[in-house]
Coordinates of C-alpha atoms in Angstrom, one line a residue:
X13 CA 150.0 149.0 62.9
X14 CA 147.4 149.9 60.1
X15 CA 145.8 152.9 61.6
X16 CA 149.3 154.3 61.7
X17 CA 149.8 154.2 57.9
X18 CA 146.2 155.8 57.5
X19 CA 146.9 158.7 59.9
X20 CA 149.9 159.1 57.8
X21 CA 148.3 159.0 54.4
X22 CA 145.5 161.6 55.7
X23 CA 148.3 163.7 57.0
X24 CA 149.9 163.7 53.5
X25 CA 146.9 164.5 51.5
X26 CA 146.9 168.2 52.2
X27 CA 150.1 168.6 51.4
X28 CA 150.1 166.4 48.4
X29 CA 147.0 168.4 47.3
X30 CA 148.1 172.3 48.2
X31 CA 151.0 171.0 45.6
X32 CA 148.9 170.1 42.5
X33 CA 147.1 173.3 43.1
X34 CA 149.4 175.3 42.9
X35 CA 151.2 173.1 40.1
X36 CA 148.1 173.9 38.2
X37 CA 147.8 177.7 39.6
X38 CA 151.4 178.2 37.9
X39 CA 150.6 176.2 34.5
X40 CA 147.4 178.5 34.5
X41 CA 149.7 181.9 35.4
X42 CA 151.4 180.5 31.7
X43 CA 148.7 181.4 29.8
X44 CA 148.6 185.3 30.6
X45 CA 152.8 185.4 30.2
X46 CA 154.6 185.4 26.5
X47 CA 155.4 181.8 25.5
X48 CA 158.3 180.2 26.6
X49 CA 159.7 176.6 26.2
X50 CA 158.9 174.4 28.8
X51 CA 161.3 173.7 31.1
X52 CA 161.3 169.4 31.8
X53 CA 161.8 169.8 35.7
X54 CA 158.4 170.9 36.8
X55 CA 156.6 168.3 34.2
X56 CA 158.3 165.5 35.9
X57 CA 157.9 166.9 39.5
X58 CA 154.0 167.4 38.6
X59 CA 153.8 163.7 37.5
X60 CA 155.4 162.9 40.3
X61 CA 153.1 164.4 42.7
X62 CA 150.6 162.8 40.6
X63 CA 152.0 159.4 41.1
X64 CA 152.4 159.9 44.7
X65 CA 149.1 161.5 45.4
X66 CA 147.8 157.8 43.3
X67 CA 149.5 155.6 45.8
X68 CA 148.5 157.8 49.0
X69 CA 144.8 157.0 47.5
X70 CA 145.5 153.2 46.8
X71 CA 147.2 153.0 50.1
X72 CA 144.1 154.4 51.9
X73 CA 141.5 152.2 49.8
X74 CA 143.1 148.9 50.9
X75 CA 143.1 150.2 54.4
X76 CA 140.1 151.2 54.2
X77 CA 139.1 147.5 52.6
X78 CA 141.1 145.8 55.8
X79 CA 139.3 147.9 58.0
X80 CA 135.8 147.3 56.1
X81 CA 136.5 143.6 56.4
X82 CA 137.8 143.6 60.6
X83 CA 134.6 145.6 60.9
X84 CA 132.5 142.7 59.0
X85 CA 134.0 140.1 61.1
X86 CA 133.5 141.5 64.3
X87 CA 130.0 142.4 63.5
X88 CA 129.6 138.8 62.5
X89 CA 130.8 137.8 65.4
X90 CA 128.2 140.1 67.7
X91 CA 125.7 138.6 65.5
X92 CA 126.6 134.9 66.7
X93 CA 127.1 136.0 70.3
X94 CA 123.3 137.7 69.9
X95 CA 121.9 134.4 69.1
X96 CA 123.7 132.4 71.4
X97 CA 121.9 134.7 73.9
X98 CA 118.9 134.6 72.5
X99 CA 119.1 131.1 72.5
X100 CA 119.9 131.0 75.9
X101 CA 116.9 133.1 77.0
X102 CA 115.0 131.0 75.2
X103 CA 115.7 128.0 77.2
X104 CA 115.7 130.1 80.3
X105 CA 111.9 130.5 79.6
X106 CA 111.1 127.3 79.0
X107 CA 112.8 126.2 82.1
X108 CA 111.1 129.0 84.4
X109 CA 107.3 128.2 82.6
X110 CA 108.3 124.3 83.9
X111 CA 109.2 125.7 87.3
X112 CA 105.6 127.5 87.5
X113 CA 103.8 124.5 86.2
X114 CA 105.3 122.5 88.7
X115 CA 104.9 124.9 91.6
X116 CA 101.1 124.7 90.6
X117 CA 100.8 121.0 90.9
X118 CA 102.9 121.5 94.1
X119 CA 100.1 123.8 95.4
X120 CA 96.9 121.6 93.7
X121 CA 98.7 118.6 95.7
X122 CA 99.4 120.6 98.9
X123 CA 95.3 121.7 98.6
X124 CA 94.4 118.1 98.2
X125 CA 96.1 116.8 101.2
X126 CA 94.5 120.1 103.5
X127 CA 91.3 118.9 102.7
X128 CA 91.6 115.5 103.1
X129 CA 93.4 116.2 106.7
X130 CA 90.4 118.4 107.0
X131 CA 87.8 115.6 106.5
X132 CA 89.7 113.2 109.2
X133 CA 90.0 115.7 111.3
X134 CA 86.0 116.0 111.0
X135 CA 85.7 112.3 111.1
X136 CA 88.1 112.2 114.5
X137 CA 85.9 115.1 115.9
X138 CA 82.2 112.8 115.4
X139 CA 84.2 110.0 116.5
X140 CA 85.1 111.5 120.1
X141 CA 81.0 112.7 120.0
X142 CA 80.0 108.7 119.7
X143 CA 82.7 107.9 122.3
X144 CA 81.3 110.4 124.8
X145 CA 77.4 109.3 124.7
X146 CA 78.5 105.9 124.7
X147 CA 80.5 106.6 127.6
X148 CA 77.6 108.3 129.2
X149 CA 75.3 105.0 128.4
X150 CA 78.0 103.1 129.5
X151 CA 77.8 104.5 133.5
X152 CA 73.9 104.6 132.9
X153 CA 73.8 101.4 132.4
X154 CA 76.5 100.5 135.2
X155 CA 74.4 102.5 137.6
X156 CA 71.1 100.1 136.6
X157 CA 72.8 97.3 136.7
X158 CA 73.8 98.3 140.3
X159 CA 70.5 99.5 141.5
X160 CA 69.1 95.9 139.8
X161 CA 71.6 94.0 141.6
X162 CA 70.8 95.9 145.5
X163 CA 66.9 94.8 144.3
X164 CA 67.5 91.1 143.7
X165 CA 69.4 91.0 146.9
X166 CA 66.2 92.4 148.1
X167 CA 64.2 90.0 146.9
X168 CA 66.5 86.9 147.7
X169 CA 66.3 88.3 151.1
X170 CA 62.1 88.4 150.9
X171 CA 61.9 85.6 148.9
X172 CA 60.0 86.7 146.4
X173 CA 59.5 85.7 142.5
X174 CA 63.3 85.5 141.3
X175 CA 63.0 86.9 137.7
X176 CA 65.3 89.5 138.1
X177 CA 68.5 87.7 137.7
X178 CA 67.5 87.1 133.9
X179 CA 67.0 91.4 133.1
X180 CA 70.2 91.3 134.8
X181 CA 72.2 88.8 133.2
X182 CA 70.9 90.3 129.9
X183 CA 72.0 93.8 130.8
X184 CA 75.4 92.7 132.0
X185 CA 75.2 90.9 128.4
X186 CA 74.4 94.7 127.0
X187 CA 77.1 96.2 128.4
X188 CA 79.8 94.0 127.3
X189 CA 78.6 94.2 123.8
X190 CA 78.5 98.1 124.6
X191 CA 82.3 98.3 126.3
X192 CA 83.4 95.9 123.3
X193 CA 82.2 98.8 120.9
X194 CA 83.8 101.3 122.3
X195 CA 86.8 99.3 122.6
X196 CA 86.6 99.1 119.0
X197 CA 85.7 102.8 118.4
X198 CA 88.5 103.7 120.6
X199 CA 91.0 101.7 118.2
X200 CA 89.5 103.5 115.2
X201 CA 90.3 106.9 117.0
X202 CA 93.8 106.1 117.2
X203 CA 93.9 104.8 113.8
X204 CA 92.4 108.1 113.0
X205 CA 95.0 110.0 114.6
X206 CA 97.6 108.2 113.1
X207 CA 96.8 109.0 109.8
X208 CA 96.0 112.8 111.0
X209 CA 99.7 112.9 111.9
X210 CA 101.4 111.0 109.0
X211 CA 99.0 113.6 106.4
X212 CA 100.1 116.9 108.7
X213 CA 103.9 115.5 108.5
X214 CA 103.5 115.0 104.7
X215 CA 101.6 118.8 104.1
X216 CA 104.3 120.4 106.9
X217 CA 107.2 118.5 103.7
X218 CA 105.3 120.0 101.0
X219 CA 105.3 123.6 102.4
X220 CA 108.6 123.3 103.4
X221 CA 109.5 121.9 99.7
X222 CA 107.4 124.8 98.2
X223 CA 109.1 127.8 100.2
X224 CA 112.3 126.7 100.0
X225 CA 114.9 128.5 97.6
X226 CA 116.2 125.1 96.0
X227 CA 112.7 124.1 94.9
X228 CA 113.6 124.1 91.4
X229 CA 116.3 121.5 92.1
X230 CA 114.1 118.8 93.9
X231 CA 110.8 118.9 91.6
X232 CA 112.1 115.7 90.0
X233 CA 112.0 114.2 94.1
X234 CA 108.9 115.9 94.8
X235 CA 106.7 114.5 91.2
X236 CA 107.5 111.1 91.6
X237 CA 105.8 108.7 88.1
X238 CA 102.1 108.0 88.9
X239 CA 101.9 104.8 90.6
X240 CA 98.8 103.1 93.3
X241 CA 99.6 104.1 96.5
X242 CA 101.5 101.2 97.8
X243 CA 104.6 101.7 96.0
X244 CA 105.9 98.6 96.2
X245 CA 109.9 97.6 96.4
X246 CA 110.2 94.9 93.7
X247 CA 114.2 93.4 94.8
X248 CA 115.0 89.9 94.2
X249 CA 113.0 87.3 95.6
X250 CA 114.4 85.1 98.2
X251 CA 115.2 81.0 97.8
X252 CA 116.3 80.7 100.9
X253 CA 114.1 80.4 103.8
X254 CA 115.3 83.2 106.7
X255 CA 115.1 82.0 109.9
X256 CA 115.5 84.4 113.1
X257 CA 116.0 81.5 115.6
X258 CA 112.4 81.8 117.0
X259 CA 112.6 85.5 117.5
X260 CA 110.3 87.1 114.6
X261 CA 107.1 87.4 115.4
X262 CA 105.7 89.1 112.2
X263 CA 107.1 90.2 108.9
X264 CA 106.9 93.7 110.8
X265 CA 109.8 92.2 113.1
X266 CA 112.0 91.1 110.2
X267 CA 111.5 94.6 108.3
X268 CA 112.3 96.4 111.3
X269 CA 115.5 94.3 111.7
X270 CA 117.2 95.6 108.0
X271 CA 115.2 93.5 105.8
X272 CA 114.2 94.6 102.5
X273 CA 113.4 91.9 100.2
X274 CA 110.5 90.2 99.3
X275 CA 110.5 86.3 100.4
X276 CA 109.3 83.7 102.6
X277 CA 110.5 83.9 106.1
X278 CA 110.2 81.8 109.4
X279 CA 107.8 83.5 112.3
X280 CA 106.9 82.3 115.6
X281 CA 104.1 84.5 117.1
X282 CA 104.0 84.5 121.0
X283 CA 102.8 81.3 122.4
X284 CA 102.6 79.7 119.1
X285 CA 105.6 77.3 116.9
X286 CA 107.6 78.3 114.6
X287 CA 105.8 78.5 110.7
X288 CA 106.6 80.1 107.3
X289 CA 105.1 82.9 106.1
X290 CA 105.5 85.2 102.8
X291 CA 106.4 88.6 103.8
X292 CA 105.6 91.9 101.2
X293 CA 108.2 94.5 101.7
X294 CA 106.9 97.7 100.8
X295 CA 108.0 101.3 100.6
X296 CA 108.6 101.8 104.2
X297 CA 106.9 98.8 106.0
X298 CA 106.4 95.0 105.5
X299 CA 102.8 92.9 105.4
X300 CA 103.0 89.3 106.2
X301 CA 100.8 87.8 103.5
X302 CA 97.8 85.6 104.3
X303 CA 96.2 84.7 101.1
X304 CA 97.4 85.1 97.2
X305 CA 95.6 84.6 93.9
X306 CA 96.7 85.0 91.0
X307 CA 95.9 82.2 88.2
X308 CA 93.1 79.8 89.5
X309 CA 95.8 76.9 89.7
X310 CA 94.8 76.2 93.3
X311 CA 91.1 74.9 94.3
X312 CA 90.2 76.4 97.6
X313 CA 87.0 74.4 97.3
X314 CA 88.8 73.1 101.2
X315 CA 87.7 71.8 104.7
X316 CA 87.5 73.4 107.7
X317 CA 90.3 71.6 108.4
X318 CA 92.3 72.5 105.5
X319 CA 91.2 76.2 106.3
X320 CA 92.6 75.6 109.8
X321 CA 96.2 74.4 108.9
X322 CA 96.6 76.3 105.9
X323 CA 97.1 75.2 102.0
X324 CA 98.9 75.9 98.8
X325 CA 102.6 77.0 98.3
X326 CA 103.9 80.4 99.3
X327 CA 106.1 81.1 96.2
X328 CA 102.2 81.1 94.5
X329 CA 98.8 80.8 95.2
X330 CA 97.8 79.9 99.2
X331 CA 96.1 80.3 102.4
X332 CA 97.9 80.9 105.0
X333 CA 95.7 79.1 108.1
X334 CA 93.5 80.2 110.5
X335 CA 94.8 79.3 113.2
X336 CA 98.4 80.5 111.8
X337 CA 97.0 84.1 111.4
X338 CA 94.8 84.3 114.7
X339 CA 98.6 83.7 116.4
X340 CA 99.8 86.5 114.4
X341 CA 96.7 89.0 115.2
X342 CA 96.4 87.5 119.0
X343 CA 99.8 90.0 119.7
X344 CA 98.4 93.4 119.2
X345 CA 96.2 95.5 117.0
X346 CA 96.5 94.8 113.4
X347 CA 95.2 96.5 110.0
X348 CA 93.9 93.8 107.1
X349 CA 94.9 94.9 103.7
X350 CA 93.0 93.7 100.3
X351 CA 94.9 94.4 97.2
X352 CA 92.4 93.3 93.8
X353 CA 93.4 93.3 90.3
X354 CA 90.1 93.2 87.6
X355 CA 90.4 91.3 84.0
X356 CA 91.3 94.7 82.8
X357 CA 94.8 95.0 84.8
X358 CA 93.1 98.0 87.0
X359 CA 94.4 97.9 90.6
X360 CA 92.2 98.8 93.7
X361 CA 93.0 98.3 97.4
X362 CA 91.2 99.0 100.7
X363 CA 92.4 98.7 104.7
X364 CA 90.3 97.8 107.6
X365 CA 91.2 97.8 111.3
X366 CA 90.1 94.4 112.5
X367 CA 89.9 91.9 115.2
X368 CA 90.1 88.3 115.1
X369 CA 88.9 85.6 117.7
X370 CA 90.3 81.5 118.6
X371 CA 88.8 78.8 117.9
X372 CA 85.8 79.1 120.3
X373 CA 84.6 81.6 118.2
X374 CA 85.3 80.0 115.1
X375 CA 87.8 82.8 114.4
X376 CA 85.5 85.1 114.3
X377 CA 86.3 88.8 112.9
X378 CA 85.2 92.2 113.4
X379 CA 86.1 95.2 110.7
X380 CA 86.6 98.6 109.8
X381 CA 87.2 100.8 107.0
X382 CA 90.0 103.3 107.5
X383 CA 91.3 103.9 103.8
X384 CA 91.4 102.5 100.2
X385 CA 89.9 103.3 96.5
X386 CA 87.1 101.3 96.2
X387 CA 84.0 101.1 98.4
X388 CA 83.8 98.6 101.0
X389 CA 81.8 95.7 100.0
X390 CA 82.4 93.6 103.3
X391 CA 79.7 93.8 106.3
X392 CA 81.6 96.6 109.0
X393 CA 81.0 96.8 113.0
X394 CA 79.7 93.2 113.0
X395 CA 80.9 90.0 114.0
X396 CA 81.1 87.5 111.3
X397 CA 82.2 83.6 111.9
X398 CA 84.7 81.6 109.1
X399 CA 82.3 78.8 107.7
X400 CA 83.1 75.9 105.2
X401 CA 81.3 73.7 103.6
X402 CA 81.3 71.2 106.4
X403 CA 81.7 73.8 108.9
X404 CA 78.7 76.1 110.4
X405 CA 76.0 76.8 112.4
X406 CA 74.2 78.8 109.2
X407 CA 72.5 75.7 107.9
X408 CA 70.0 77.9 105.9
X409 CA 72.6 79.8 104.2
X410 CA 74.6 76.1 103.4
X411 CA 71.4 74.9 101.7
X412 CA 70.1 77.6 99.7
X413 CA 73.9 79.3 98.5
X414 CA 74.5 79.2 95.2
X415 CA 77.9 76.5 94.9
X416 CA 79.9 80.1 93.3
X417 CA 79.9 80.6 97.0
X418 CA 82.0 77.3 97.8
X419 CA 85.2 77.7 100.0
X420 CA 85.8 79.1 103.5
X421 CA 85.2 82.9 104.2
X422 CA 83.5 85.1 106.9
X423 CA 79.8 84.6 105.1
X424 CA 77.3 86.4 106.7
X425 CA 74.0 86.1 103.9
X426 CA 74.2 84.4 100.6
X427 CA 75.3 86.4 97.3
X428 CA 77.9 88.7 99.3
X429 CA 81.6 89.1 98.5
X430 CA 83.8 85.9 98.9
X431 CA 87.8 86.2 97.7
X432 CA 87.9 82.3 98.9
X433 CA 85.1 81.1 96.1
X434 CA 85.6 79.4 92.9
X435 CA 88.0 80.9 90.3
X436 CA 86.8 81.2 86.7
X437 CA 88.7 83.0 84.4
X438 CA 86.7 85.3 81.3
X439 CA 86.1 85.1 77.8
X440 CA 88.1 87.0 75.0
X441 CA 86.2 89.8 76.0
X442 CA 86.4 89.6 79.5
X443 CA 83.1 88.3 80.3
X444 CA 81.9 85.2 82.1
X445 CA 79.6 82.1 80.9
X446 CA 76.1 82.9 81.9
X447 CA 75.5 81.3 85.4
X448 CA 79.2 81.5 86.6
X449 CA 80.6 84.9 88.7
X450 CA 84.0 84.3 89.6
X451 CA 85.6 86.0 92.2
X452 CA 83.7 89.3 92.6
X453 CA 83.7 92.3 95.2
X454 CA 80.4 93.3 95.5
X455 CA 79.7 96.7 97.3
X456 CA 76.1 97.2 99.0
X457 CA 76.0 100.2 96.3
X458 CA 77.4 100.8 92.9
X459 CA 79.2 98.2 90.2
X460 CA 80.3 94.8 90.8
X461 CA 84.2 94.0 89.9
X462 CA 85.4 91.4 88.9
X463 CA 88.3 90.3 89.7
X464 CA 91.6 88.4 88.6
X465 CA 93.7 88.3 91.7
X466 CA 93.3 88.7 95.2
X467 CA 96.0 89.8 97.9
X468 CA 95.4 89.7 101.8
X469 CA 97.9 91.3 103.7
X470 CA 98.1 91.8 107.7
X471 CA 100.1 94.7 109.4
X472 CA 100.4 95.9 113.3
X473 CA 99.1 99.7 113.9
X474 CA 101.2 102.4 114.9
X475 CA 99.6 102.3 118.7
X476 CA 100.2 100.6 121.6
X477 CA 97.3 97.7 123.2
X478 CA 95.2 99.6 125.8
X479 CA 92.6 98.4 128.1

């Protein structure tokens, strides 16, 4: 409507201007003609034309003002939209930078996993080469034993000096030791292959997520909060002891039946009576806890009988018992996990493959490190018998070792790690008093770790038994 008015005013302007000019020209012409009385009609017509021109100009001004106001409003809207666009563009730029940073972190993680994968592959190759060498040695020893047996038969027939049986017996013992060592190495190789397979699956999963189009939507899943490799689930603890009618062999069996809560459960390993254990459920599996120390409320300086049967409270500090541990471990191949915490609340862990003998061997164990974020402080690939102050064949150790080594443990020498030793709290500065050691983890190389809490757990391996 406003534009139509403007057009009418603009079209009227030439007519008004021509009328004014013609009027002015008529006025000029009168100056050359004889004077005559002015005509009233021409004077009134000229004022009307001026008034008409003024009204037209006024309407034109008002139209231009309205047009300017409307144009200003449109420009303000445009500026607001431009500001919104600038802000959106800035936010998109920030999100793009964050996605690039997360992608770089994912690439670094993938690179680290690939390095670990390569290291494990190299270790597996070395173990395979060792196994091949041991297999060849075993064949050679068996040949020697066969020849010696033939020689012994001939000696018996000729009734000569009988000194060969001792040599044959020693060679048989040596062959048996080599066989045991070979089986142990084979178990270690299987564990390493299982770990290698898991890491390869993790690498493939990360590579798939890195190459997927919806990577930015999944970044909060790929980068969880940094925490210990264990990632414990913290459900409500079970107040009531769960009984599976004698079918549960360990906590892993219970986990596989759908339980996900930490707590006390009843188990009955093969060939033993039912007894209670504490199960700690983690993100992908369950562990049977065999020892827990957290505050020194329980004295671990016990007799052989106490360490055989177990002592303490499963809800607090306790030792499960050698006989119970053996009844579980005797079912198959198991992993021993040790979790440690120092007085600065730093947490570490280490895992071993291990075998455990029965009461006739004083529950001797043999360890081999698999993984962990702390150096090993226990002898590896060496048989260690369990000893207490009233039971053990190493009388020299019992006499010469300090009192701080009290408590039952798989000892091999003095001044070594003993997680069942005397619990001593530190001073306000985090140090022990002189001549007191307390719980500690002492690797052969590197510094010792003064411990505030310890926890020992067992879990079956992922591969089947083999002979």
